[in-house]
Coordinates of C-alpha atoms in Angstrom, one line a residue:
M1 CA -3.5 -41.7 -53.3
G2 CA -6.1 -43.5 -51.2
G3 CA -5.6 -44.6 -47.4
S4 CA -4.9 -47.7 -45.3
V5 CA -7.5 -50.0 -45.1
A6 CA -8.9 -49.9 -41.7
G7 CA -7.5 -52.7 -39.6
S8 CA -5.2 -54.0 -41.8
R9 CA -1.3 -53.5 -41.8
I10 CA 1.3 -54.6 -44.4
S11 CA 3.4 -57.4 -43.3
A12 CA 7.5 -57.7 -43.7
H13 CA 6.6 -60.6 -46.2
Q14 CA 3.9 -58.5 -48.2
F15 CA 6.5 -55.5 -48.3
I16 CA 9.5 -57.8 -49.6
D17 CA 7.2 -59.8 -52.3
A18 CA 5.9 -56.8 -53.4
V19 CA 9.2 -54.7 -54.0
L20 CA 11.8 -57.4 -54.7
D21 CA 12.1 -59.6 -57.9
K22 CA 10.3 -63.1 -57.3
G23 CA 12.1 -65.6 -55.8
S24 CA 15.5 -62.8 -55.5
F25 CA 14.9 -62.5 -51.6
T26 CA 17.9 -64.3 -49.4
S27 CA 17.8 -63.9 -45.7
W28 CA 20.7 -62.9 -43.9
D29 CA 18.8 -63.6 -40.4
E30 CA 20.3 -65.6 -38.0
A31 CA 18.8 -66.8 -34.9
P32 CA 17.7 -63.8 -32.4
L33 CA 20.4 -62.9 -29.7
D34 CA 19.4 -64.3 -26.3
V35 CA 18.8 -61.1 -24.1
G36 CA 18.1 -63.2 -21.0
P37 CA 14.4 -62.3 -20.6
D38 CA 12.4 -63.4 -17.6
D39 CA 9.5 -65.9 -17.5
S40 CA 6.9 -63.6 -18.5
Y41 CA 8.7 -61.7 -21.2
R42 CA 10.2 -65.3 -22.5
T43 CA 6.1 -66.3 -22.8
E44 CA 5.5 -62.9 -24.6
L45 CA 8.3 -63.3 -27.3
E46 CA 7.3 -67.0 -27.8
R47 CA 3.5 -65.9 -28.4
A48 CA 4.6 -62.8 -30.6
A49 CA 6.5 -65.5 -32.5
E50 CA 3.6 -67.7 -33.1
K51 CA 1.6 -65.0 -33.8
S52 CA 3.4 -63.1 -36.5
G53 CA 5.2 -66.2 -38.0
V54 CA 8.5 -64.6 -37.6
D55 CA 11.1 -64.6 -35.0
E56 CA 11.8 -61.3 -34.2
S57 CA 10.3 -58.1 -35.2
V58 CA 12.7 -57.6 -38.2
L59 CA 13.7 -59.6 -41.2
T60 CA 16.9 -58.3 -43.0
G61 CA 18.2 -59.8 -46.2
V62 CA 19.3 -59.5 -49.9
G63 CA 17.4 -59.1 -53.2
T64 CA 16.7 -57.9 -56.4
V65 CA 14.6 -54.9 -58.2
H66 CA 15.0 -55.5 -61.8
G67 CA 17.8 -57.4 -61.6
R68 CA 19.8 -54.8 -59.3
R69 CA 20.8 -56.0 -56.0
V70 CA 19.5 -54.2 -52.9
A71 CA 19.9 -54.9 -49.4
L72 CA 16.4 -54.6 -47.4
I73 CA 15.4 -54.7 -43.6
A74 CA 11.7 -54.8 -43.2
C75 CA 10.1 -54.6 -39.5
E76 CA 6.9 -56.9 -38.7
F77 CA 4.3 -55.0 -36.6
A78 CA 2.7 -58.4 -35.8
F79 CA 5.5 -59.3 -33.4
L80 CA 5.2 -57.1 -30.3
A81 CA 4.2 -54.2 -32.2
G82 CA 7.2 -54.0 -34.2
S83 CA 9.3 -53.0 -31.2
I84 CA 12.9 -52.9 -31.1
G85 CA 15.0 -54.5 -28.4
V86 CA 18.7 -55.7 -28.5
A87 CA 18.0 -58.5 -30.7
A88 CA 16.0 -56.8 -32.9
S89 CA 18.7 -53.8 -33.0
E90 CA 21.6 -56.2 -33.6
R91 CA 20.2 -58.1 -36.5
I92 CA 19.5 -54.1 -37.9
V93 CA 22.9 -53.2 -37.3
S94 CA 24.4 -56.7 -38.8
A95 CA 22.6 -56.0 -41.6
I96 CA 23.5 -52.3 -42.3
E97 CA 27.2 -53.3 -41.8
R98 CA 26.9 -56.6 -44.5
A99 CA 25.4 -53.9 -46.8
T100 CA 27.8 -51.3 -46.5
A101 CA 30.8 -54.2 -46.8
E102 CA 29.2 -55.4 -50.2
G103 CA 28.7 -51.9 -51.5
L104 CA 24.8 -52.1 -51.7
P105 CA 22.2 -49.7 -51.3
L106 CA 19.7 -50.3 -48.5
L107 CA 15.9 -50.3 -48.6
A108 CA 14.5 -49.7 -44.9
S109 CA 10.8 -50.2 -44.0
P110 CA 10.1 -49.4 -40.5
T111 CA 6.6 -49.9 -39.1
S112 CA 6.9 -50.4 -35.1
G113 CA 5.7 -48.6 -31.9
G114 CA 9.3 -47.7 -31.1
T115 CA 11.4 -49.1 -28.0
R116 CA 10.5 -52.4 -26.8
M117 CA 9.4 -51.4 -23.1
Q118 CA 10.1 -55.1 -21.5
E119 CA 13.9 -54.3 -22.2
G120 CA 13.7 -50.4 -21.0
T121 CA 16.6 -47.9 -21.2
L122 CA 19.4 -50.9 -22.7
A123 CA 16.4 -51.1 -25.6
F124 CA 16.2 -47.0 -25.6
V125 CA 19.6 -46.7 -26.4
Q126 CA 19.9 -49.0 -29.3
M127 CA 18.7 -46.4 -31.7
V128 CA 22.1 -44.6 -31.3
K129 CA 23.8 -48.1 -32.5
I130 CA 21.4 -48.1 -35.3
A131 CA 21.8 -44.4 -36.2
A132 CA 25.8 -44.8 -36.3
A133 CA 25.1 -47.8 -38.6
V134 CA 23.2 -45.7 -41.0
A135 CA 25.6 -43.0 -40.8
A136 CA 28.6 -45.1 -41.5
H137 CA 26.8 -46.5 -44.7
K138 CA 26.0 -43.3 -45.9
A139 CA 29.4 -42.2 -45.4
T140 CA 30.4 -44.9 -47.9
H141 CA 28.3 -43.1 -50.6
L142 CA 25.8 -45.7 -50.5
G143 CA 22.0 -44.9 -50.9
Y144 CA 19.8 -45.3 -47.9
L145 CA 15.9 -45.5 -48.8
V146 CA 13.3 -45.6 -46.4
Y147 CA 9.5 -46.4 -46.9
L148 CA 7.5 -46.0 -43.6
R149 CA 4.7 -48.6 -42.8
N150 CA 1.5 -47.6 -41.1
P151 CA 2.3 -47.0 -37.9
T152 CA 5.9 -46.0 -37.4
T153 CA 6.3 -43.8 -34.1
G154 CA 8.7 -43.1 -31.1
G155 CA 12.7 -43.9 -31.0
V156 CA 12.3 -46.0 -34.5
F157 CA 10.9 -42.7 -36.2
A158 CA 13.5 -40.6 -34.4
S159 CA 16.3 -42.3 -35.8
W160 CA 16.8 -44.7 -38.9
G161 CA 13.2 -43.8 -39.8
S162 CA 14.2 -40.6 -40.7
L163 CA 17.6 -40.9 -42.3
G164 CA 16.9 -41.6 -45.5
H165 CA 18.4 -40.0 -48.5
V166 CA 14.6 -40.5 -49.9
T167 CA 11.9 -41.0 -47.6
A168 CA 8.5 -42.4 -48.4
A169 CA 5.7 -43.6 -46.6
E170 CA 2.2 -45.5 -47.2
P171 CA -0.9 -43.7 -47.6
G172 CA -2.9 -42.7 -44.2
A173 CA 0.2 -44.1 -42.5
L174 CA 0.6 -42.8 -38.8
V175 CA 3.7 -41.3 -38.6
G176 CA 5.0 -39.3 -35.4
F177 CA 7.3 -39.0 -32.5
L178 CA 5.1 -39.8 -29.7
G179 CA 2.0 -42.4 -30.1
P180 CA -1.4 -40.7 -29.8
R181 CA -2.0 -43.3 -27.1
V182 CA 0.8 -42.4 -25.2
Y183 CA 0.2 -39.1 -25.7
K184 CA -3.2 -39.1 -24.2
A185 CA -2.2 -41.1 -21.3
L186 CA 0.4 -38.5 -20.5
Y187 CA -1.5 -35.2 -20.8
Q188 CA -5.1 -36.3 -20.5
E189 CA -6.0 -35.1 -23.9
D190 CA -6.1 -36.1 -27.6
F191 CA -3.4 -35.6 -29.7
P192 CA -4.5 -33.1 -32.7
E193 CA -6.0 -34.9 -35.5
G194 CA -4.3 -34.9 -39.0
V195 CA -1.2 -34.0 -37.8
Q196 CA 0.9 -37.2 -37.7
T197 CA -0.2 -38.4 -41.0
A198 CA 1.8 -39.6 -44.0
E199 CA 0.3 -37.1 -46.0
N200 CA 0.5 -34.1 -43.7
L201 CA 4.3 -34.4 -43.2
H202 CA 4.7 -34.7 -46.8
R203 CA 3.1 -31.3 -47.5
R204 CA 5.0 -30.1 -44.9
G205 CA 8.4 -31.0 -45.8
V206 CA 9.2 -33.9 -43.5
I207 CA 8.8 -36.8 -46.2
D208 CA 9.4 -37.0 -49.9
G209 CA 6.2 -38.8 -50.9
V210 CA 3.2 -40.8 -50.3
I211 CA 3.2 -43.9 -52.2
P212 CA 0.9 -47.0 -52.2
L213 CA 2.5 -50.5 -52.0
P214 CA 2.3 -51.7 -55.3
G215 CA 3.9 -48.5 -56.6
I216 CA 7.1 -48.8 -54.3
R217 CA 8.8 -51.1 -56.6
Q218 CA 8.8 -48.8 -59.6
V219 CA 10.0 -45.8 -57.4
V220 CA 13.2 -48.2 -56.3
H221 CA 13.8 -49.4 -59.7
R222 CA 13.8 -45.5 -60.9
L223 CA 16.2 -44.8 -57.6
L224 CA 18.5 -47.7 -58.2
R225 CA 18.9 -46.4 -61.9
V226 CA 19.8 -43.2 -60.7
L227 CA 22.2 -44.8 -57.7
V228 CA 23.7 -47.8 -59.0
E229 CA 23.5 -47.8 -63.2
P230 CA 27.1 -46.9 -64.4
D231 CA 27.0 -43.5 -66.1
Q232 CA 26.8 -44.0 -70.0
P233 CA 27.0 -41.0 -71.8
D234 CA 25.2 -40.4 -75.1
T235 CA 27.7 -39.0 -77.4
S236 CA 25.6 -39.5 -80.7
A237 CA 24.2 -35.8 -80.2
E238 CA 26.9 -33.4 -79.2
S239 CA 26.3 -30.4 -77.2
A240 CA 25.8 -27.5 -79.5
L241 CA 26.5 -24.1 -77.5
T242 CA 26.8 -21.0 -79.3
D243 CA 29.9 -19.0 -79.5
V244 CA 29.7 -15.2 -78.5
D245 CA 30.0 -13.9 -82.0
D246 CA 27.0 -16.2 -83.1
I247 CA 24.7 -15.1 -80.5
P248 CA 22.1 -12.7 -82.0
D249 CA 22.6 -9.1 -81.0
I250 CA 19.1 -7.9 -79.9
P251 CA 18.3 -5.8 -77.1
A252 CA 18.4 -7.2 -73.2
W253 CA 15.0 -6.0 -72.7
Q254 CA 13.5 -7.9 -75.6
S255 CA 15.1 -11.3 -73.8
V256 CA 13.6 -9.9 -70.5
I257 CA 10.1 -9.9 -72.0
L258 CA 10.4 -13.3 -73.6
T259 CA 11.6 -15.1 -70.5
R260 CA 8.4 -13.7 -68.9
R261 CA 6.2 -15.4 -71.3
P262 CA 3.7 -17.8 -69.6
E263 CA 4.5 -20.4 -72.3
R264 CA 8.4 -20.4 -71.6
P265 CA 9.1 -24.1 -70.8
G266 CA 10.8 -24.5 -67.5
I267 CA 12.2 -27.1 -64.9
R268 CA 8.9 -29.5 -64.7
Q269 CA 9.2 -29.5 -68.7
L270 CA 13.0 -30.2 -68.8
L271 CA 12.3 -33.4 -66.7
R272 CA 9.5 -34.6 -68.8
H273 CA 11.3 -34.3 -72.1
A274 CA 15.0 -34.5 -71.4
A275 CA 15.3 -37.2 -68.3
S276 CA 15.3 -40.6 -68.9
A277 CA 14.7 -41.3 -65.6
Q278 CA 13.5 -39.1 -62.5
V279 CA 12.4 -39.7 -59.0
P280 CA 11.2 -36.4 -57.7
L281 CA 11.8 -35.5 -53.9
S282 CA 10.0 -32.9 -51.5
G283 CA 11.3 -30.5 -48.9
T284 CA 13.8 -29.9 -46.8
G285 CA 13.3 -33.1 -44.8
E286 CA 13.4 -30.9 -41.7
G287 CA 9.6 -29.3 -41.8
E288 CA 10.0 -26.9 -44.6
S289 CA 8.2 -27.3 -48.3
D290 CA 8.4 -24.3 -50.8
A291 CA 6.2 -24.5 -54.0
T292 CA 8.4 -22.5 -55.9
V293 CA 11.2 -25.2 -56.6
M294 CA 11.9 -28.7 -57.7
L295 CA 14.3 -31.4 -56.2
S296 CA 14.7 -34.6 -58.2
L297 CA 17.3 -37.4 -58.5
A298 CA 17.4 -37.6 -62.5
R299 CA 19.3 -39.0 -65.3
F300 CA 20.3 -37.3 -68.5
R301 CA 21.5 -39.0 -71.7
G302 CA 22.9 -41.9 -69.6
V303 CA 24.2 -39.6 -66.8
S304 CA 23.0 -39.5 -63.2
C305 CA 22.8 -36.3 -61.0
V306 CA 21.1 -34.8 -58.2
L307 CA 18.7 -31.9 -59.7
F308 CA 17.5 -28.4 -58.4
G309 CA 15.8 -25.5 -59.3
Q310 CA 13.4 -22.9 -59.5
D311 CA 9.9 -23.6 -60.9
R312 CA 8.6 -21.2 -63.0
S313 CA 4.9 -22.4 -62.7
G314 CA 5.0 -22.3 -59.0
Q315 CA 5.9 -18.3 -58.6
S316 CA 4.5 -15.3 -59.0
A317 CA 4.5 -12.0 -57.3
A318 CA 2.1 -12.9 -54.6
A319 CA 4.3 -16.3 -54.1
P320 CA 7.8 -15.6 -54.7
M321 CA 10.8 -18.0 -53.6
G322 CA 11.3 -17.9 -49.6
P323 CA 14.0 -19.1 -47.5
G324 CA 12.7 -22.5 -47.4
A325 CA 13.4 -22.7 -51.0
L326 CA 17.4 -22.1 -50.3
R327 CA 17.4 -24.5 -47.3
E328 CA 15.7 -27.0 -50.0
A329 CA 19.0 -26.4 -52.6
R330 CA 21.3 -27.0 -49.6
R331 CA 19.9 -30.5 -49.0
A332 CA 20.1 -30.7 -52.8
M333 CA 23.9 -30.2 -52.2
R334 CA 24.2 -32.6 -49.4
L335 CA 22.7 -35.1 -51.6
A336 CA 25.1 -34.8 -54.1
D337 CA 27.8 -34.9 -51.8
E338 CA 26.7 -38.1 -49.9
L339 CA 25.7 -39.7 -53.1
Q340 CA 28.8 -38.7 -54.8
L341 CA 26.5 -37.5 -58.0
P342 CA 27.2 -34.2 -60.0
L343 CA 24.7 -31.3 -59.2
V344 CA 22.6 -29.6 -61.8
L345 CA 21.2 -26.3 -60.9
V346 CA 18.3 -24.6 -62.5
I347 CA 17.8 -21.0 -62.4
D348 CA 14.5 -19.4 -63.2
T349 CA 13.4 -16.8 -61.0
L350 CA 11.8 -13.3 -60.9
G351 CA 13.0 -12.7 -57.4
A352 CA 13.0 -13.7 -53.8
A353 CA 10.5 -13.0 -51.3
L354 CA 11.0 -9.3 -49.9
S355 CA 8.7 -9.7 -46.5
K356 CA 8.7 -9.5 -43.2
E357 CA 8.5 -13.3 -43.0
A358 CA 11.4 -13.9 -44.9
E359 CA 13.8 -11.6 -43.2
E360 CA 12.8 -13.0 -40.0
R361 CA 13.3 -16.8 -41.9
G362 CA 16.7 -16.1 -42.6
L363 CA 16.5 -15.2 -46.6
A364 CA 19.9 -13.5 -46.3
P365 CA 21.9 -15.8 -44.4
E366 CA 20.2 -18.5 -46.6
I367 CA 21.8 -17.1 -49.9
A368 CA 25.0 -16.8 -48.0
R369 CA 24.8 -20.5 -47.2
C370 CA 24.0 -21.5 -50.5
L371 CA 27.1 -19.8 -52.0
A372 CA 29.6 -20.9 -49.8
D373 CA 28.4 -24.6 -49.9
L374 CA 28.1 -24.8 -53.5
V375 CA 31.3 -22.9 -54.4
T376 CA 33.0 -25.9 -52.3
L377 CA 31.1 -28.7 -53.1
P378 CA 33.3 -31.7 -54.1
T379 CA 31.1 -33.1 -56.5
P380 CA 30.9 -31.8 -60.0
T381 CA 28.2 -28.8 -60.5
V382 CA 26.5 -27.6 -63.5
S383 CA 24.3 -24.6 -63.3
V384 CA 21.7 -23.5 -65.9
L385 CA 20.2 -20.3 -66.6
L386 CA 16.9 -21.3 -68.2
G387 CA 15.0 -18.0 -67.9
Q388 CA 14.8 -15.0 -65.8
G389 CA 17.8 -14.7 -63.0
T390 CA 16.5 -12.2 -60.7
G391 CA 18.7 -11.2 -57.4
G392 CA 20.2 -13.0 -54.9
G393 CA 17.7 -15.9 -55.3
A394 CA 19.5 -16.4 -59.1
L395 CA 22.8 -16.3 -57.8
A396 CA 22.4 -18.6 -55.1
L397 CA 22.5 -21.2 -57.4
L398 CA 25.1 -19.9 -59.8
P399 CA 28.4 -20.7 -58.8
A400 CA 29.0 -24.1 -60.4
D401 CA 32.0 -25.6 -62.4
R402 CA 30.1 -25.0 -65.4
V403 CA 27.6 -22.1 -66.2
L404 CA 25.5 -22.4 -69.2
C405 CA 22.5 -19.9 -70.2
A406 CA 19.8 -20.2 -72.9
Q407 CA 19.9 -17.8 -75.5
H408 CA 17.2 -15.2 -73.5
G409 CA 18.4 -16.1 -70.2
W410 CA 19.6 -13.4 -68.2
L411 CA 20.9 -12.0 -64.7
A412 CA 21.0 -9.2 -62.7
P413 CA 21.1 -7.7 -59.3
L414 CA 17.2 -6.6 -59.2
P415 CA 14.6 -6.7 -61.9
P416 CA 15.1 -3.7 -64.4
E417 CA 12.4 -2.0 -63.6
G418 CA 13.9 -2.1 -59.9
A419 CA 17.2 -1.1 -61.0
S420 CA 15.3 1.9 -62.7
A421 CA 13.6 2.9 -59.7
I422 CA 16.9 3.1 -57.8
V423 CA 18.8 5.3 -60.5
H424 CA 16.1 7.0 -62.3
R425 CA 13.2 7.0 -59.6
D426 CA 10.5 5.7 -61.9
T427 CA 10.5 2.2 -64.0
T428 CA 10.3 3.6 -67.1
H429 CA 14.0 3.4 -67.9
A430 CA 13.9 -0.4 -67.1
P431 CA 14.9 -1.2 -70.9
R432 CA 17.8 1.1 -70.7
M433 CA 19.1 -0.3 -67.3
A434 CA 19.0 -3.8 -68.8
E435 CA 21.0 -2.9 -71.7
A436 CA 23.6 -0.9 -69.3
Q437 CA 24.0 -3.6 -66.7
G438 CA 24.9 -6.2 -69.1
I439 CA 22.6 -8.5 -68.3
R440 CA 21.8 -10.6 -71.5
S441 CA 23.6 -14.2 -72.3
R442 CA 26.0 -12.0 -75.0
D443 CA 27.4 -9.8 -72.3
L444 CA 27.3 -12.7 -69.6
L445 CA 29.5 -14.6 -71.6
R446 CA 31.8 -12.1 -72.7
N447 CA 32.5 -11.3 -69.0
G448 CA 33.2 -14.6 -67.9
I449 CA 30.1 -15.1 -66.0
I450 CA 28.5 -17.9 -68.2
D451 CA 30.3 -20.8 -70.1
G452 CA 28.3 -21.6 -72.8
V453 CA 25.0 -20.4 -74.6
I454 CA 22.2 -22.7 -75.7
P455 CA 20.2 -21.5 -78.6
E456 CA 17.0 -20.7 -79.0
Q457 CA 15.4 -20.5 -82.5
Q458 CA 13.7 -17.2 -82.1
D459 CA 12.1 -18.0 -78.7
A460 CA 12.3 -21.6 -76.8
A461 CA 8.5 -21.2 -76.0
D462 CA 8.0 -21.7 -79.9
E463 CA 10.0 -24.8 -79.7
P464 CA 10.0 -26.2 -76.4
I465 CA 10.7 -30.0 -76.9
Q466 CA 13.7 -29.2 -79.1
F467 CA 15.0 -26.4 -77.1
L468 CA 14.8 -28.6 -73.7
K469 CA 16.4 -31.5 -75.8
R470 CA 19.4 -29.3 -76.5
V471 CA 19.5 -28.3 -72.7
G472 CA 19.5 -32.0 -71.7
A473 CA 22.2 -32.6 -74.2
A474 CA 24.2 -29.7 -73.2
V475 CA 23.7 -30.5 -69.1
A476 CA 25.2 -34.3 -70.3
C477 CA 28.0 -33.3 -72.4
E478 CA 29.0 -31.4 -69.6
L479 CA 28.7 -33.9 -66.8
S480 CA 30.7 -36.1 -69.1
S481 CA 33.7 -33.9 -69.4
L482 CA 33.8 -32.9 -65.3
A483 CA 33.5 -36.6 -64.6
D484 CA 37.3 -37.5 -64.8
E485 CA 38.6 -34.5 -63.5
P486 CA 40.1 -35.0 -60.0
A487 CA 38.0 -33.0 -57.4
D488 CA 41.1 -30.9 -56.2
E489 CA 41.5 -29.3 -59.5
R490 CA 37.8 -28.9 -60.4
Y491 CA 37.8 -27.1 -57.0
Q492 CA 40.6 -24.9 -57.6
R493 CA 39.6 -24.1 -61.2
R494 CA 36.4 -23.1 -59.6
I495 CA 37.5 -20.6 -57.1
S496 CA 39.9 -19.2 -59.5
R497 CA 37.0 -18.8 -62.0
F498 CA 35.4 -16.7 -59.8
R499 CA 38.3 -15.0 -58.1
A500 CA 38.9 -13.5 -61.6
L501 CA 35.4 -12.1 -62.5
G502 CA 35.8 -8.6 -63.1
L503 CA 39.6 -8.5 -63.3
P504 CA 41.3 -7.3 -66.4
A505 CA 42.5 -10.6 -68.6

């Protein structure tokens, strides 16, 4: 995506002009709070204002993006390196509180060296106040979006710069906790190169993306479509789920073989062909990223959701799903809860990692936490068994309000070869084990594990676009049916449904 131009920085006004509709910005700022500076500091403030053309290191206000209102906070690095003191903090908190009161999503764009040293500890603790205001805003289920500009360091990055539901950064931006100049002064050595960069933090799962300034407007537009556009379910195409008697009675092993075809469509193709809007996210936000899964905010047939699922194109026997993938799943659950959006889960995995590293990083506990979090999640949930459903990695995404399955999708505690190895001490009995264990969609529906089957015309790999459109329609239909159901009723029905599995009818 390219890097920042050496020596140049994006000003607050440049950011505002690039993101908002032309002429839509209205400032919320009043004269900065008088913090009683001494003569030397007052002179610095006056020079900073003259140099930057603004009266503090932060500008706030409201504007529109493609006609949708959004509150905005933007740092100005030219004013004392974008540092945050009491006056800047008060301006930020007032803007957050006003956005919360007016029910507006909030877009914040920090660029700062951190705490204003001229105000010392009193400035330092302002980060608590700002973080508390952000938390209160998010508690009302309003979106909080962050775009980190070059540079963003110190307490700003360690508070309101790291609390976004979605966080992106300017290409080449210096982003980190301790600025490299301070690090060198303290430790008499340079900070390792390439660590405190937007690109590295994206690779490591700390932020969601690296986006040049001209691209931010379109990303914010797509985000607002998901976050604030009212659901408008498309009722023109009803979900065409298949009754158990209409599901072809083919051998389970045949379904296993078909779901392993490289051409079979997965979650990436589902987003491409069935979603009307999407914003891909990345990683846990806590330093982990797993290429075997995908997380996105999306919209299917007029219904918004958080989408998380296993990406068949990112998985292989050499690169199976690890614990980080399940921690990313739990991030998806938190997002759904915080934004009050339904959660759609796509199951398509050849199995979780079986390795020393996976054990030591807590694979089994993460499966347990996913099950507990998902079964108690307050928002509506839909799981789709799109292809292979092997082991605990598949089970972790299963317990939803509605569970759908592609005609050839299957769910098993182990791949059939593994089950055969346990029971028969060889893998040649895999087809017989697949049949005996009741893993195919027909058996899953009969046993109450799933709620409906999405038909395939012979095989989804031979009609991918039509199949994916059926999946999108089925998901949207289920989300629409769940939308008006009270949360406590949904929860009780979800618990009762899984409580009854395996018991006599």
